[in-house]
Backbone as numpy.savetxt, mean C-alpha at the origin, in Angstrom:
# Nx Ny Nz CAx CAy CAz Cx Cy Cz
12.72 -14.69 -30.93 11.87 -13.52 -30.93 12.77 -12.27 -30.93
12.38 -11.27 -31.68 13.16 -10.04 -31.75 13.03 -9.26 -30.46
13.95 -8.29 -30.26 13.88 -7.45 -29.06 12.57 -6.68 -29.02
12.14 -6.17 -30.17 10.88 -5.42 -30.23 9.70 -6.31 -29.88
9.73 -7.53 -30.38 8.65 -8.48 -30.08 8.62 -8.84 -28.60
9.80 -9.06 -28.03 9.90 -9.38 -26.61 9.40 -8.21 -25.77
9.81 -7.00 -26.14 9.38 -5.80 -25.41 7.86 -5.65 -25.48
7.29 -5.87 -26.65 5.84 -5.75 -26.80 5.11 -6.81 -25.97
5.65 -8.02 -25.94 5.05 -9.09 -25.14 5.10 -8.75 -23.66
6.28 -8.30 -23.17 6.40 -7.93 -21.76 5.49 -6.77 -21.41
5.40 -5.79 -22.29 4.54 -4.64 -22.08 3.08 -5.10 -21.96
2.66 -5.98 -22.82 1.30 -6.50 -22.79 1.01 -7.27 -21.51
2.00 -8.04 -21.06 1.83 -8.80 -19.83 1.68 -7.86 -18.64
2.49 -6.81 -18.61 2.41 -5.86 -17.50 1.07 -5.14 -17.47
0.56 -4.80 -18.63 -0.73 -4.13 -18.69 -1.87 -5.07 -18.29
-1.69 -6.35 -18.52 -2.74 -7.31 -18.20 -2.87 -7.54 -16.70
-1.79 -7.37 -15.94 -1.85 -7.63 -14.50 -2.91 -6.82 -13.79
-2.96 -5.48 -13.97 -3.99 -4.74 -13.25 -5.40 -5.17 -13.62
-5.61 -5.53 -14.89 -6.93 -5.94 -15.32 -7.34 -7.24 -14.64
-6.36 -8.11 -14.35 -6.65 -9.40 -13.73 -6.77 -9.29 -12.22
-6.35 -8.18 -11.63 -6.38 -8.03 -10.17 -7.82 -7.96 -9.69
-8.04 -8.55 -8.51 -9.37 -8.53 -7.93 -9.69 -7.12 -7.43
-10.95 -6.75 -7.56 -11.40 -5.46 -7.05 -12.00 -5.67 -5.67
-11.57 -4.84 -4.73 -12.05 -4.96 -3.35 -12.95 -3.80 -2.95
-13.20 -2.90 -3.86 -14.07 -1.78 -3.52 -15.04 -1.47 -4.64
-16.16 -0.95 -4.26 -17.18 -0.50 -5.20 -16.74 0.87 -5.71
-16.30 0.91 -6.95 -15.75 2.17 -7.49 -16.82 3.22 -7.78
-18.09 2.87 -7.60 -19.11 3.91 -7.74 -19.18 4.78 -6.48
-18.55 4.30 -5.39 -18.47 5.08 -4.15 -17.26 6.01 -4.27
-17.46 7.31 -4.12 -16.31 8.22 -4.21 -15.28 7.92 -3.12
-14.02 7.89 -3.51 -12.94 7.69 -2.55 -12.46 9.06 -2.10
-12.27 9.20 -0.79 -11.89 10.50 -0.24 -10.61 10.35 0.57
-9.57 11.05 0.13 -8.31 11.04 0.88 -8.37 12.13 1.95
-7.42 12.06 2.91 -7.39 13.07 3.96 -7.17 14.44 3.33
-7.76 15.47 3.94 -7.64 16.82 3.41 -6.27 17.42 3.65
-5.61 16.93 4.69 -4.30 17.45 5.05 -3.45 16.29 5.56
-2.23 16.21 5.07 -1.31 15.17 5.53 0.02 15.84 5.85
0.42 15.75 7.10 1.72 16.27 7.51 2.75 15.21 7.14
3.36 15.37 5.99 4.26 14.36 5.47 5.42 14.09 6.43
5.90 15.12 7.10 7.02 14.90 8.03 6.62 13.97 9.18
5.36 14.00 9.58 4.88 13.10 10.64 4.54 11.72 10.08
4.22 11.64 8.81 3.86 10.36 8.19 5.11 9.51 7.90
6.23 10.18 7.69 7.47 9.45 7.39 7.84 8.53 8.55
8.64 7.52 8.26 9.08 6.58 9.27 8.53 5.20 9.00
8.57 4.36 10.01 8.16 2.95 9.87 6.69 2.75 10.23
6.02 1.96 9.37 4.65 1.53 9.59 4.62 0.00 9.52
3.83 -0.61 10.39 3.60 -2.05 10.37 2.29 -2.31 9.64
2.29 -3.29 8.78 1.08 -3.66 8.07 0.25 -4.56 8.97
-0.93 -4.10 9.32 -1.83 -4.82 10.22 -2.74 -5.75 9.42
-3.28 -5.24 8.34 -4.17 -6.01 7.47 -4.06 -5.45 6.06
-4.41 -6.29 5.08 -4.35 -5.86 3.68 -5.37 -6.65 2.88
-5.64 -6.14 1.70 -6.39 -6.91 0.72 -5.36 -7.73 -0.06
-5.68 -8.98 -0.36 -4.70 -9.83 -1.06 -4.21 -9.18 -2.35
-2.92 -9.33 -2.62 -2.34 -8.82 -3.86 -1.17 -9.71 -4.25
-0.81 -9.69 -5.51 0.21 -10.61 -6.01 1.61 -10.28 -5.51
1.88 -9.03 -5.20 3.24 -8.66 -4.81 3.53 -8.89 -3.32
2.51 -9.26 -2.54 2.74 -9.57 -1.13 2.33 -11.01 -0.80
2.35 -11.86 -1.78 1.95 -13.25 -1.57 2.88 -13.89 -0.53
2.28 -14.54 0.48 3.01 -15.23 1.56 3.84 -14.29 2.42
3.57 -13.00 2.42 4.34 -12.04 3.22 3.75 -11.91 4.61
4.63 -11.98 5.61 4.28 -11.72 7.01 5.31 -10.74 7.55
5.02 -10.18 8.73 5.98 -9.24 9.32 6.27 -8.06 8.42
5.27 -7.60 7.66 5.48 -6.56 6.65 5.62 -5.19 7.30
6.63 -4.45 6.85 6.80 -3.06 7.26 6.97 -2.20 6.02
6.64 -0.93 6.17 6.86 0.07 5.13 7.60 1.23 5.77
8.73 1.60 5.19 9.53 2.70 5.70 9.53 3.83 4.67
9.13 5.02 5.13 9.06 6.19 4.26 10.08 7.22 4.73
10.79 7.82 3.80 11.78 8.84 4.12 11.78 9.92 3.05
12.29 11.07 3.38 12.36 12.17 2.43 13.65 12.08 1.65
13.55 12.19 0.34 14.72 12.18 -0.53 15.17 13.61 -0.79
16.41 13.75 -1.23 16.95 15.08 -1.53 16.20 15.77 -2.67
15.63 14.98 -3.58 14.92 15.56 -4.72 13.47 15.94 -4.40
13.08 15.81 -3.13 11.73 16.19 -2.72 10.72 15.05 -2.82
11.12 13.92 -3.38 10.24 12.76 -3.44 10.40 11.96 -2.16
9.56 10.97 -1.99 9.56 10.14 -0.80 10.13 8.77 -1.14
11.11 8.32 -0.36 11.62 6.96 -0.54 10.66 6.00 0.15
10.48 4.83 -0.46 9.59 3.81 0.06 10.37 2.50 0.07
10.45 1.85 1.23 11.07 0.53 1.32 10.06 -0.39 2.02
9.51 -1.33 1.26 8.59 -2.31 1.81 9.37 -3.60 2.05
9.24 -4.14 3.25 9.97 -5.34 3.63 9.00 -6.37 4.18
9.21 -7.63 3.81 8.40 -8.70 4.36 9.26 -9.93 4.59
8.73 -10.82 5.39 9.32 -12.13 5.60 8.46 -13.12 4.83
9.09 -14.03 4.13 8.37 -15.02 3.35 7.90 -16.17 4.23
6.58 -16.31 4.37 5.99 -17.45 5.05 5.92 -17.38 6.55
7.03 -17.12 7.22 7.06 -17.07 8.68 7.89 -15.86 9.12
7.76 -15.50 10.39 8.47 -14.33 10.90 9.98 -14.50 10.89
10.47 -15.74 10.77 11.91 -15.94 10.64 12.28 -16.40 9.23
11.36 -16.25 8.29 11.60 -16.63 6.90 12.50 -15.63 6.19
12.85 -15.95 4.94 13.71 -15.06 4.16 13.09 -13.67 4.00
13.95 -12.67 4.00 13.51 -11.28 3.85 13.40 -10.94 2.36
12.31 -10.27 2.04 12.09 -9.76 0.69 11.84 -8.26 0.82
12.54 -7.45 0.05 12.36 -6.00 0.13 12.16 -5.41 -1.25
11.39 -4.35 -1.32 11.16 -3.62 -2.56 11.38 -2.14 -2.26
12.22 -1.51 -3.08 12.49 -0.09 -2.92 11.81 0.69 -4.03
11.18 1.78 -3.63 10.50 2.61 -4.61 10.57 4.07 -4.23
9.79 4.85 -4.94 9.72 6.27 -4.62 8.30 6.76 -4.88
7.94 7.80 -4.17 6.59 8.35 -4.27 6.67 9.85 -4.51
5.69 10.33 -5.23 5.54 11.76 -5.51 4.19 12.19 -4.96
4.17 13.28 -4.22 2.91 13.81 -3.70 2.17 14.46 -4.86
0.93 14.02 -5.08 0.09 14.55 -6.16 -0.94 15.56 -5.65
-1.40 15.35 -4.42 -2.40 16.21 -3.78 -2.36 15.86 -2.30
-3.01 16.64 -1.44 -3.02 16.28 -0.02 -3.52 14.84 0.17
-2.71 14.02 0.81 -3.08 12.64 1.08 -3.04 11.72 -0.13
-2.52 12.20 -1.26 -2.48 11.37 -2.47 -1.07 11.32 -3.03
-0.55 10.10 -3.14 0.79 9.90 -3.67 0.73 8.98 -4.87
1.71 9.12 -5.71 1.92 8.22 -6.84 3.21 7.47 -6.55
3.13 6.14 -6.48 4.26 5.32 -6.07 4.70 4.41 -7.21
6.01 4.30 -7.38 6.55 3.37 -8.37 7.70 2.58 -7.74
7.73 1.30 -8.06 8.83 0.44 -7.61 9.69 0.03 -8.79
9.32 0.48 -10.00 10.08 0.18 -11.22 10.28 1.51 -11.95
11.32 2.28 -11.54 11.46 3.63 -12.08 11.66 3.71 -13.59
12.17 2.67 -14.20 12.39 2.74 -15.65 11.14 2.37 -16.44
10.04 2.04 -15.75 8.75 1.81 -16.41 7.76 2.84 -15.88
7.67 4.00 -16.52 6.85 5.08 -15.96 5.37 4.72 -15.82
4.87 3.75 -16.59 3.47 3.37 -16.48 3.23 2.37 -15.36
4.30 1.85 -14.75 4.17 0.87 -13.67 4.17 1.59 -12.33
3.11 2.33 -12.08 2.99 3.09 -10.85 1.60 2.87 -10.28
1.46 3.20 -9.01 0.16 3.04 -8.37 -0.22 4.26 -7.57
-1.52 4.47 -7.48 -2.04 5.54 -6.65 -2.14 5.04 -5.22
-1.67 5.83 -4.29 -1.60 5.49 -2.87 -2.27 6.65 -2.14
-3.51 6.44 -1.73 -4.26 7.50 -1.07 -4.38 7.21 0.42
-4.01 8.18 1.23 -4.19 8.07 2.67 -5.64 8.47 2.95
-6.43 7.51 3.38 -7.85 7.72 3.61 -8.13 8.19 5.04
-7.20 7.86 5.92 -7.36 8.25 7.33 -5.99 8.19 7.98
-5.72 9.13 8.85 -4.58 9.06 9.75 -5.05 9.68 11.06
-4.81 8.98 12.17 -5.29 9.51 13.44 -4.43 10.70 13.87
-4.94 11.51 14.79 -4.24 12.75 15.16 -2.79 12.56 15.60
-2.47 11.42 16.23 -1.09 11.23 16.68 -0.24 10.43 15.66
-0.80 10.22 14.49 -0.08 9.53 13.41 0.40 8.13 13.82
-0.45 7.42 14.58 -0.11 6.06 14.97 -0.93 5.02 14.22
-1.95 5.44 13.48 -2.81 4.55 12.70 -3.13 5.22 11.38
-3.05 4.46 10.31 -3.38 5.01 8.99 -4.13 3.96 8.18
-4.97 4.44 7.29 -5.70 3.59 6.36 -5.38 4.10 4.96
-4.98 3.19 4.09 -4.53 3.55 2.75 -5.29 2.73 1.72
-5.59 3.35 0.60 -6.27 2.63 -0.47 -5.87 3.17 -1.82
-6.47 2.59 -2.84 -6.23 3.01 -4.23 -7.57 3.16 -4.93
-7.76 4.23 -5.69 -9.04 4.44 -6.36 -9.50 3.24 -7.21
-8.56 2.52 -7.79 -8.94 1.36 -8.61 -9.54 0.25 -7.76
-9.23 0.24 -6.46 -9.82 -0.74 -5.57 -9.13 -2.09 -5.55
-7.93 -2.17 -6.08 -7.21 -3.45 -6.11 -6.29 -3.64 -4.91
-6.08 -2.59 -4.14 -5.21 -2.67 -2.97 -5.79 -1.82 -1.84
-5.34 -2.12 -0.63 -5.73 -1.35 0.54 -5.04 -1.93 1.76
-4.74 -1.07 2.73 -3.99 -1.49 3.91 -4.46 -0.77 5.15
-4.30 -1.44 6.28 -4.39 -0.82 7.60 -2.96 -0.86 8.14
-2.44 0.31 8.49 -1.06 0.45 8.95 -1.03 1.05 10.35
0.00 0.69 11.11 0.15 1.25 12.46 1.63 1.39 12.79
1.92 2.22 13.75 3.31 2.41 14.19 3.79 1.27 15.07
2.88 0.45 15.55 3.25 -0.72 16.35 2.67 -1.97 15.69
3.22 -3.14 15.99 2.79 -4.37 15.30 1.37 -4.83 15.62
0.77 -4.34 16.69 -0.60 -4.69 17.02 -1.39 -3.42 17.31
-2.72 -3.52 17.11 -3.59 -2.38 17.42 -4.76 -2.87 18.26
-5.43 -1.93 18.89 -6.61 -2.25 19.71 -7.79 -2.58 18.80
-8.80 -3.22 19.37 -10.01 -3.52 18.61 -10.70 -2.22 18.19
-10.66 -1.19 19.04 -11.28 0.09 18.69 -10.59 0.70 17.47
-9.25 0.63 17.42 -8.53 1.15 16.25 -8.87 0.33 15.01
-8.96 -0.99 15.17 -9.30 -1.86 14.04 -10.70 -1.52 13.52
-11.65 -1.35 14.42 -13.02 -1.01 14.02 -13.05 0.32 13.28
-12.31 1.31 13.78 -12.26 2.63 13.14 -11.66 2.51 11.73
-10.58 1.75 11.59 -9.92 1.59 10.30 -10.85 0.90 9.29
-11.53 -0.14 9.74 -12.45 -0.84 8.84 -13.63 0.05 8.44
-14.10 0.89 9.36 -15.19 1.81 9.03 -14.75 2.78 7.93
-13.49 3.23 7.99 -12.97 4.12 6.95 -12.95 3.39 5.60
-12.48 2.16 5.60 -12.45 1.39 4.35 -13.87 1.22 3.80
-14.81 0.83 4.64 -16.19 0.64 4.18 -16.78 1.93 3.62
-16.50 3.07 4.27 -17.04 4.35 3.79 -16.46 4.75 2.44
-15.34 4.12 2.08 -14.72 4.37 0.77 -15.03 3.25 -0.22
-16.02 2.43 0.11 -16.50 1.41 -0.82 -15.84 0.05 -0.73
-14.94 -0.15 0.23 -14.23 -1.43 0.35 -15.09 -2.50 1.03
-14.90 -3.75 0.60 -15.51 -4.91 1.23 -14.50 -5.45 2.24
-14.67 -5.07 3.50 -13.69 -5.43 4.53 -13.70 -6.92 4.87
-14.69 -7.66 4.40 -14.69 -9.11 4.61 -13.53 -9.77 3.88
-12.94 -9.08 2.92 -11.85 -9.65 2.14 -10.46 -9.28 2.68
-10.42 -8.50 3.77 -9.14 -8.18 4.39 -8.49 -9.44 4.94
-7.18 -9.49 4.87 -6.45 -10.59 5.51 -5.55 -10.00 6.59
-5.44 -10.75 7.68 -4.57 -10.35 8.79 -3.11 -10.56 8.39
-2.26 -9.68 8.86 -0.82 -9.82 8.62 -0.17 -10.19 9.94
0.48 -11.35 9.96 1.18 -11.77 11.16 2.33 -10.83 11.43
2.41 -10.35 12.66 3.49 -9.45 13.09 4.08 -10.01 14.37
5.34 -9.65 14.68 5.91 -10.11 15.95 5.16 -9.51 17.13
5.07 -10.25 18.19 4.43 -9.75 19.41 5.39 -8.80 20.11
4.84 -7.77 20.70 5.69 -6.82 21.44 5.23 -6.75 22.85
């Protein structure tokens, strides 16, 4: 196969992935991101408490997301997980995000493929920046994040209510195993 043919095939495969992804939200429900996000307070480590299943986090436990400010004004993103068990092999993905609007970022983990990016909307962050709910308008991804590996039932209920108000089917959330603290 020629280089052009191979490139066209790979391009087609990449475009097909989002179409094949399961939808977890009713897209007729308007999605609303936070009106104001203090990016300096949002930076740092977040533990993934729950997520909607996705192909890039298959068998991931102990998932963390680390956000930092880059010199170019963009946000560095490092997602880390353990494969299968909390002592399993580490898998990490490095990316970058650009702020598009308050509470709305565009994230890419493949910088040389400009079309391989995702919308990352912060739907809720509590006043002390210890709990956040994130989603994507397409409805193929969504997360409950916290600064600690476990959260209270009240925080979980609040996070799920935010997801439901943005059209998500929270029955499809999966728990993310985290180390006990």
